[in-house]
Short mmCIF file of N, CA and C in Angstrom, two decimals:
data_model
loop_
_atom_site.label_atom_id
_atom_site.label_comp_id
_atom_site.label_asym_id
_atom_site.label_seq_id
_atom_site.Cartn_x
_atom_site.Cartn_y
_atom_site.Cartn_z
N SER A 1 -34.77 57.70 -204.82
CA SER A 1 -35.85 58.35 -204.20
C SER A 1 -35.86 59.58 -205.83
N LEU A 2 -36.98 60.25 -205.56
CA LEU A 2 -37.15 61.42 -206.74
C LEU A 2 -36.27 62.56 -206.04
N TYR A 3 -36.01 62.86 -207.30
CA TYR A 3 -34.92 64.17 -207.15
C TYR A 3 -35.65 65.46 -207.46
N VAL A 4 -36.21 65.29 -208.86
CA VAL A 4 -36.83 66.27 -209.64
C VAL A 4 -38.00 65.83 -210.72
N CYS A 5 -39.07 66.23 -211.11
CA CYS A 5 -39.98 65.83 -211.91
C CYS A 5 -40.21 67.00 -212.96
N SER A 6 -40.37 66.78 -214.31
CA SER A 6 -40.80 67.66 -215.59
C SER A 6 -41.68 67.19 -215.99
N GLY A 7 -42.73 67.95 -216.50
CA GLY A 7 -43.75 67.37 -217.42
C GLY A 7 -44.21 68.20 -218.80
N GLY A 8 -44.47 67.41 -219.87
CA GLY A 8 -44.44 67.96 -221.02
C GLY A 8 -46.26 68.02 -221.01
N SER A 9 -46.50 67.93 -222.49
CA SER A 9 -48.06 68.13 -222.95
C SER A 9 -48.77 67.10 -222.35
N LYS A 10 -48.45 65.73 -222.46
CA LYS A 10 -48.97 64.55 -221.89
C LYS A 10 -48.03 63.73 -221.30
N HIS A 11 -47.03 63.78 -220.94
CA HIS A 11 -45.86 63.09 -220.32
C HIS A 11 -45.20 63.38 -219.20
N PHE A 12 -44.56 62.90 -218.40
CA PHE A 12 -43.55 63.36 -217.45
C PHE A 12 -42.55 62.38 -217.22
N CYS A 13 -41.54 62.80 -216.69
CA CYS A 13 -40.27 62.17 -216.48
C CYS A 13 -39.86 62.64 -214.89
N ALA A 14 -39.28 61.79 -214.27
CA ALA A 14 -38.50 62.15 -213.18
C ALA A 14 -37.24 61.66 -213.05
N LEU A 15 -36.42 62.58 -212.43
CA LEU A 15 -34.97 62.19 -212.32
C LEU A 15 -34.53 61.72 -210.84
N LEU A 16 -34.30 60.69 -211.03
CA LEU A 16 -34.14 60.15 -209.29
C LEU A 16 -32.24 60.37 -209.02
N ASP A 17 -32.50 60.41 -207.76
CA ASP A 17 -31.26 60.75 -207.07
C ASP A 17 -30.14 59.77 -207.73
N SER A 18 -30.36 58.80 -208.14
CA SER A 18 -29.29 57.68 -208.62
C SER A 18 -28.87 58.21 -209.88
N GLY A 19 -29.49 59.30 -210.59
CA GLY A 19 -29.19 59.76 -211.70
C GLY A 19 -29.95 59.21 -213.12
N ASP A 20 -31.00 58.24 -212.60
CA ASP A 20 -31.64 57.32 -213.50
C ASP A 20 -32.74 58.57 -213.87
N VAL A 21 -33.41 57.94 -214.93
CA VAL A 21 -34.72 59.03 -215.72
C VAL A 21 -35.64 57.82 -215.79
N ARG A 22 -37.23 58.16 -215.12
CA ARG A 22 -38.12 57.43 -215.82
C ARG A 22 -39.33 58.22 -216.33
N CYS A 23 -39.91 57.95 -217.29
CA CYS A 23 -40.78 58.56 -217.95
C CYS A 23 -42.45 57.99 -217.88
N TRP A 24 -43.69 58.64 -217.72
CA TRP A 24 -44.79 57.98 -217.85
C TRP A 24 -45.67 58.98 -218.72
N GLY A 25 -46.67 58.09 -218.89
CA GLY A 25 -47.64 59.23 -219.63
C GLY A 25 -47.88 58.73 -221.09
N LYS A 26 -48.28 59.79 -222.14
CA LYS A 26 -48.60 59.37 -223.73
C LYS A 26 -47.07 59.05 -224.30
N ASN A 27 -47.35 58.45 -225.23
CA ASN A 27 -46.39 57.97 -225.72
C ASN A 27 -45.99 57.94 -227.30
N ASP A 28 -46.87 58.95 -227.86
CA ASP A 28 -47.20 58.75 -229.31
C ASP A 28 -46.15 59.03 -230.15
N LYS A 29 -45.38 59.76 -229.82
CA LYS A 29 -43.70 60.47 -230.24
C LYS A 29 -42.75 60.10 -229.69
N GLY A 30 -42.77 58.75 -229.06
CA GLY A 30 -41.36 58.40 -228.43
C GLY A 30 -41.16 59.28 -227.08
N GLN A 31 -41.64 60.07 -226.86
CA GLN A 31 -41.26 61.14 -225.54
C GLN A 31 -41.19 60.15 -224.09
N LEU A 32 -41.27 58.83 -224.27
CA LEU A 32 -40.94 58.14 -222.85
C LEU A 32 -39.76 57.70 -223.01
N GLY A 33 -39.06 57.84 -224.08
CA GLY A 33 -37.59 57.22 -224.20
C GLY A 33 -37.58 55.64 -224.31
N ARG A 34 -38.36 55.11 -224.66
CA ARG A 34 -38.42 53.76 -224.84
C ARG A 34 -37.79 53.09 -225.91
N GLY A 35 -37.92 53.90 -226.97
CA GLY A 35 -37.16 53.61 -228.11
C GLY A 35 -38.68 53.06 -229.09
N ASP A 36 -39.70 53.19 -229.03
CA ASP A 36 -41.11 52.97 -229.49
C ASP A 36 -41.81 54.02 -229.30
N ALA A 37 -43.16 54.37 -230.07
CA ALA A 37 -43.85 55.19 -229.84
C ALA A 37 -45.57 54.25 -229.73
N ILE A 38 -45.65 53.45 -228.74
CA ILE A 38 -46.59 53.27 -228.69
C ILE A 38 -46.98 52.77 -227.14
N ASP A 39 -48.24 52.43 -226.78
CA ASP A 39 -48.98 52.33 -225.63
C ASP A 39 -48.17 53.26 -224.71
N PRO A 40 -49.16 54.12 -224.05
CA PRO A 40 -48.86 54.95 -222.93
C PRO A 40 -48.53 54.13 -221.67
N LEU A 41 -47.94 54.66 -220.75
CA LEU A 41 -47.67 54.05 -219.46
C LEU A 41 -48.29 55.02 -218.26
N GLY A 42 -48.76 54.58 -217.47
CA GLY A 42 -49.16 55.16 -216.02
C GLY A 42 -50.57 55.27 -215.79
N ARG A 43 -51.55 54.41 -216.64
CA ARG A 43 -52.86 54.48 -216.61
C ARG A 43 -53.22 53.42 -215.04
N PHE A 44 -52.24 52.48 -215.02
CA PHE A 44 -53.13 51.58 -213.95
C PHE A 44 -51.53 51.24 -213.00
N PRO A 45 -51.95 51.28 -211.63
CA PRO A 45 -51.08 51.07 -210.43
C PRO A 45 -49.98 50.37 -210.96
N ASN A 46 -49.79 49.14 -211.58
CA ASN A 46 -48.87 48.07 -211.62
C ASN A 46 -47.98 48.77 -212.99
N THR A 47 -48.25 50.13 -213.60
CA THR A 47 -47.19 50.76 -214.47
C THR A 47 -46.65 51.65 -214.17
N THR A 48 -46.94 52.05 -212.78
CA THR A 48 -46.02 53.31 -212.19
C THR A 48 -44.83 52.85 -211.29
N GLY A 49 -44.04 54.07 -210.59
CA GLY A 49 -43.50 53.84 -209.47
C GLY A 49 -41.90 52.86 -209.79
N ASP A 50 -41.91 51.76 -209.20
CA ASP A 50 -41.02 50.95 -209.21
C ASP A 50 -40.92 50.06 -210.66
N ALA A 51 -42.33 49.97 -211.39
CA ALA A 51 -42.48 48.98 -212.39
C ALA A 51 -41.88 49.85 -213.46
N LEU A 52 -41.64 51.04 -213.89
CA LEU A 52 -41.25 52.01 -214.90
C LEU A 52 -39.81 51.47 -214.96
N LYS A 53 -39.33 51.35 -216.26
CA LYS A 53 -38.30 51.09 -216.32
C LYS A 53 -37.49 52.41 -216.81
N ASN A 54 -35.84 52.32 -216.35
CA ASN A 54 -35.30 53.48 -216.84
C ASN A 54 -35.10 53.72 -217.94
N VAL A 55 -34.94 54.87 -218.32
CA VAL A 55 -34.66 55.58 -219.82
C VAL A 55 -33.37 55.21 -220.15
N ASP A 56 -33.14 54.63 -221.34
CA ASP A 56 -31.69 54.11 -221.93
C ASP A 56 -30.81 55.35 -222.26
N LEU A 57 -30.01 56.08 -221.36
CA LEU A 57 -29.28 57.35 -221.41
C LEU A 57 -27.84 56.56 -222.26
N GLY A 58 -27.68 55.42 -222.87
CA GLY A 58 -26.39 55.25 -223.30
C GLY A 58 -25.42 55.21 -222.18
N SER A 59 -24.23 54.94 -222.95
CA SER A 59 -23.02 54.76 -222.25
C SER A 59 -22.43 56.16 -221.61
N ALA A 60 -21.64 56.12 -220.52
CA ALA A 60 -21.05 57.54 -220.17
C ALA A 60 -19.65 57.67 -221.21
N ALA A 61 -19.37 58.80 -221.33
CA ALA A 61 -18.56 59.09 -222.14
C ALA A 61 -17.24 58.12 -222.34
N SER A 62 -17.03 57.72 -220.97
CA SER A 62 -15.57 56.62 -220.78
C SER A 62 -15.93 55.67 -221.04
N ALA A 63 -17.26 55.17 -221.45
CA ALA A 63 -17.74 54.05 -222.21
C ALA A 63 -17.48 52.72 -220.87
N LYS A 64 -17.26 53.13 -219.94
CA LYS A 64 -16.65 52.20 -218.72
C LYS A 64 -18.42 52.00 -217.57
N ALA A 65 -19.33 52.94 -217.92
CA ALA A 65 -20.40 52.87 -217.15
C ALA A 65 -21.38 53.40 -218.11
N THR A 66 -22.93 53.20 -217.25
CA THR A 66 -23.84 53.83 -218.05
C THR A 66 -24.05 55.13 -217.53
N ALA A 67 -24.48 55.88 -218.42
CA ALA A 67 -24.74 57.35 -218.32
C ALA A 67 -25.61 57.97 -217.49
N LYS A 68 -25.58 59.08 -216.69
CA LYS A 68 -26.38 58.99 -215.30
C LYS A 68 -27.09 61.02 -215.76
N ALA A 69 -28.05 61.00 -215.26
CA ALA A 69 -28.57 62.48 -215.79
C ALA A 69 -28.24 63.24 -214.41
N THR A 70 -28.11 64.50 -214.63
CA THR A 70 -28.30 65.65 -213.31
C THR A 70 -29.46 66.51 -213.62
N ALA A 71 -29.83 66.62 -214.88
CA ALA A 71 -31.28 67.52 -215.20
C ALA A 71 -31.96 66.85 -215.85
N VAL A 72 -33.46 66.99 -216.18
CA VAL A 72 -34.51 66.58 -216.93
C VAL A 72 -35.13 67.69 -217.39
N ALA A 73 -35.82 68.17 -218.41
CA ALA A 73 -36.83 68.75 -218.82
C ALA A 73 -37.62 68.08 -220.11
N CYS A 74 -38.74 68.38 -220.02
CA CYS A 74 -39.88 67.83 -220.93
C CYS A 74 -40.43 69.00 -221.52
N GLY A 75 -40.26 69.07 -223.08
CA GLY A 75 -40.95 69.99 -224.21
C GLY A 75 -42.27 69.19 -224.36
N GLY A 76 -43.35 69.81 -225.02
CA GLY A 76 -44.44 69.31 -225.60
C GLY A 76 -44.39 68.09 -225.73
N ASP A 77 -43.82 67.65 -226.55
CA ASP A 77 -43.73 65.58 -227.07
C ASP A 77 -42.24 65.57 -226.80
N SER A 78 -41.38 65.88 -226.31
CA SER A 78 -40.20 65.61 -226.36
C SER A 78 -39.24 65.56 -224.70
N THR A 79 -38.19 65.31 -224.65
CA THR A 79 -37.66 65.15 -223.44
C THR A 79 -36.00 65.54 -223.40
N CYS A 80 -35.50 66.32 -222.66
CA CYS A 80 -33.94 66.05 -223.10
C CYS A 80 -33.30 65.84 -221.46
N ALA A 81 -32.23 65.20 -221.25
CA ALA A 81 -31.71 65.38 -219.80
C ALA A 81 -30.35 65.51 -220.30
N LEU A 82 -29.64 66.24 -219.16
CA LEU A 82 -28.28 66.94 -219.51
C LEU A 82 -27.34 65.71 -218.50
N LEU A 83 -26.39 64.87 -218.89
CA LEU A 83 -25.87 63.96 -218.41
C LEU A 83 -24.52 64.69 -217.57
N SER A 84 -24.14 63.57 -216.83
CA SER A 84 -22.83 64.08 -215.66
C SER A 84 -21.78 64.37 -216.24
N ASP A 85 -21.73 63.89 -217.71
CA ASP A 85 -20.50 64.29 -218.14
C ASP A 85 -20.50 65.21 -219.30
N GLY A 86 -21.62 66.01 -219.17
CA GLY A 86 -21.83 67.56 -220.04
C GLY A 86 -22.40 67.07 -221.16
N ARG A 87 -22.71 65.92 -221.78
CA ARG A 87 -23.53 65.83 -222.93
C ARG A 87 -24.96 65.74 -222.62
N VAL A 88 -25.55 65.97 -223.65
CA VAL A 88 -27.18 66.00 -223.56
C VAL A 88 -27.75 65.04 -224.31
N LYS A 89 -29.31 64.33 -224.14
CA LYS A 89 -29.47 63.05 -224.82
C LYS A 89 -30.90 63.92 -224.73
N CYS A 90 -31.42 63.65 -225.82
CA CYS A 90 -32.85 64.02 -226.00
C CYS A 90 -33.56 62.85 -226.70
N TRP A 91 -34.91 62.91 -226.55
CA TRP A 91 -35.73 61.95 -227.38
C TRP A 91 -37.04 62.24 -227.69
N GLY A 92 -37.95 62.01 -228.38
CA GLY A 92 -39.21 61.99 -228.47
C GLY A 92 -39.52 62.96 -229.86
N ALA A 93 -40.45 63.75 -229.90
CA ALA A 93 -41.15 64.39 -231.34
C ALA A 93 -39.99 64.98 -231.74
N ASN A 94 -39.59 65.12 -233.00
CA ASN A 94 -38.53 66.09 -233.66
C ASN A 94 -38.86 66.76 -234.97
N GLU A 95 -40.44 67.03 -235.43
CA GLU A 95 -40.59 67.55 -236.55
C GLU A 95 -40.08 68.85 -236.79
N ARG A 96 -39.58 69.51 -235.70
CA ARG A 96 -38.84 70.84 -236.25
C ARG A 96 -37.62 70.89 -235.78
N GLY A 97 -37.10 69.87 -235.60
CA GLY A 97 -35.78 69.50 -235.00
C GLY A 97 -35.21 69.84 -233.60
N GLN A 98 -36.37 69.59 -232.82
CA GLN A 98 -36.30 70.05 -231.38
C GLN A 98 -35.30 68.96 -230.54
N LEU A 99 -34.97 68.08 -231.19
CA LEU A 99 -33.96 67.11 -230.50
C LEU A 99 -32.62 67.58 -230.61
N GLY A 100 -32.11 68.42 -231.51
CA GLY A 100 -30.73 69.10 -231.78
C GLY A 100 -30.21 67.82 -232.78
N LEU A 101 -30.60 66.89 -233.59
CA LEU A 101 -30.13 65.93 -234.25
C LEU A 101 -29.40 66.53 -235.50
N GLY A 102 -29.60 67.71 -235.87
CA GLY A 102 -29.41 68.20 -237.03
C GLY A 102 -30.16 67.78 -238.20
N THR A 103 -31.24 67.35 -237.98
CA THR A 103 -32.34 67.02 -238.70
C THR A 103 -33.79 66.96 -238.32
N ASN A 104 -34.85 66.90 -239.08
CA ASN A 104 -36.06 66.78 -238.47
C ASN A 104 -36.52 65.36 -238.29
N LYS A 105 -35.80 64.59 -238.50
CA LYS A 105 -36.33 62.96 -238.34
C LYS A 105 -35.90 62.35 -236.98
N THR A 106 -36.68 61.49 -236.61
CA THR A 106 -36.40 60.98 -235.14
C THR A 106 -35.70 59.92 -235.07
#
């Protein structure tokens, strides 16, 4: 079930009580966390709710399990999740280095 929802300029992400994150809306900068920058999600009923895929948060620091989020925040065209092991994962627009990667490349 839904734990918290955050919105950016044209996208939204939900943190589920399972620690999974699902995003929908505009995806022109990769802000949905799908690994691409095409096709918005959520325009049609069959593309929302349980039809949404979880964002790939990577492996947990122990590498024995999938990482889970404890918080999520959407910026204008980017999103960041605080993971249960204290790391932060961000995705989406990075023209001004907002993903914290040390560069302005996505």
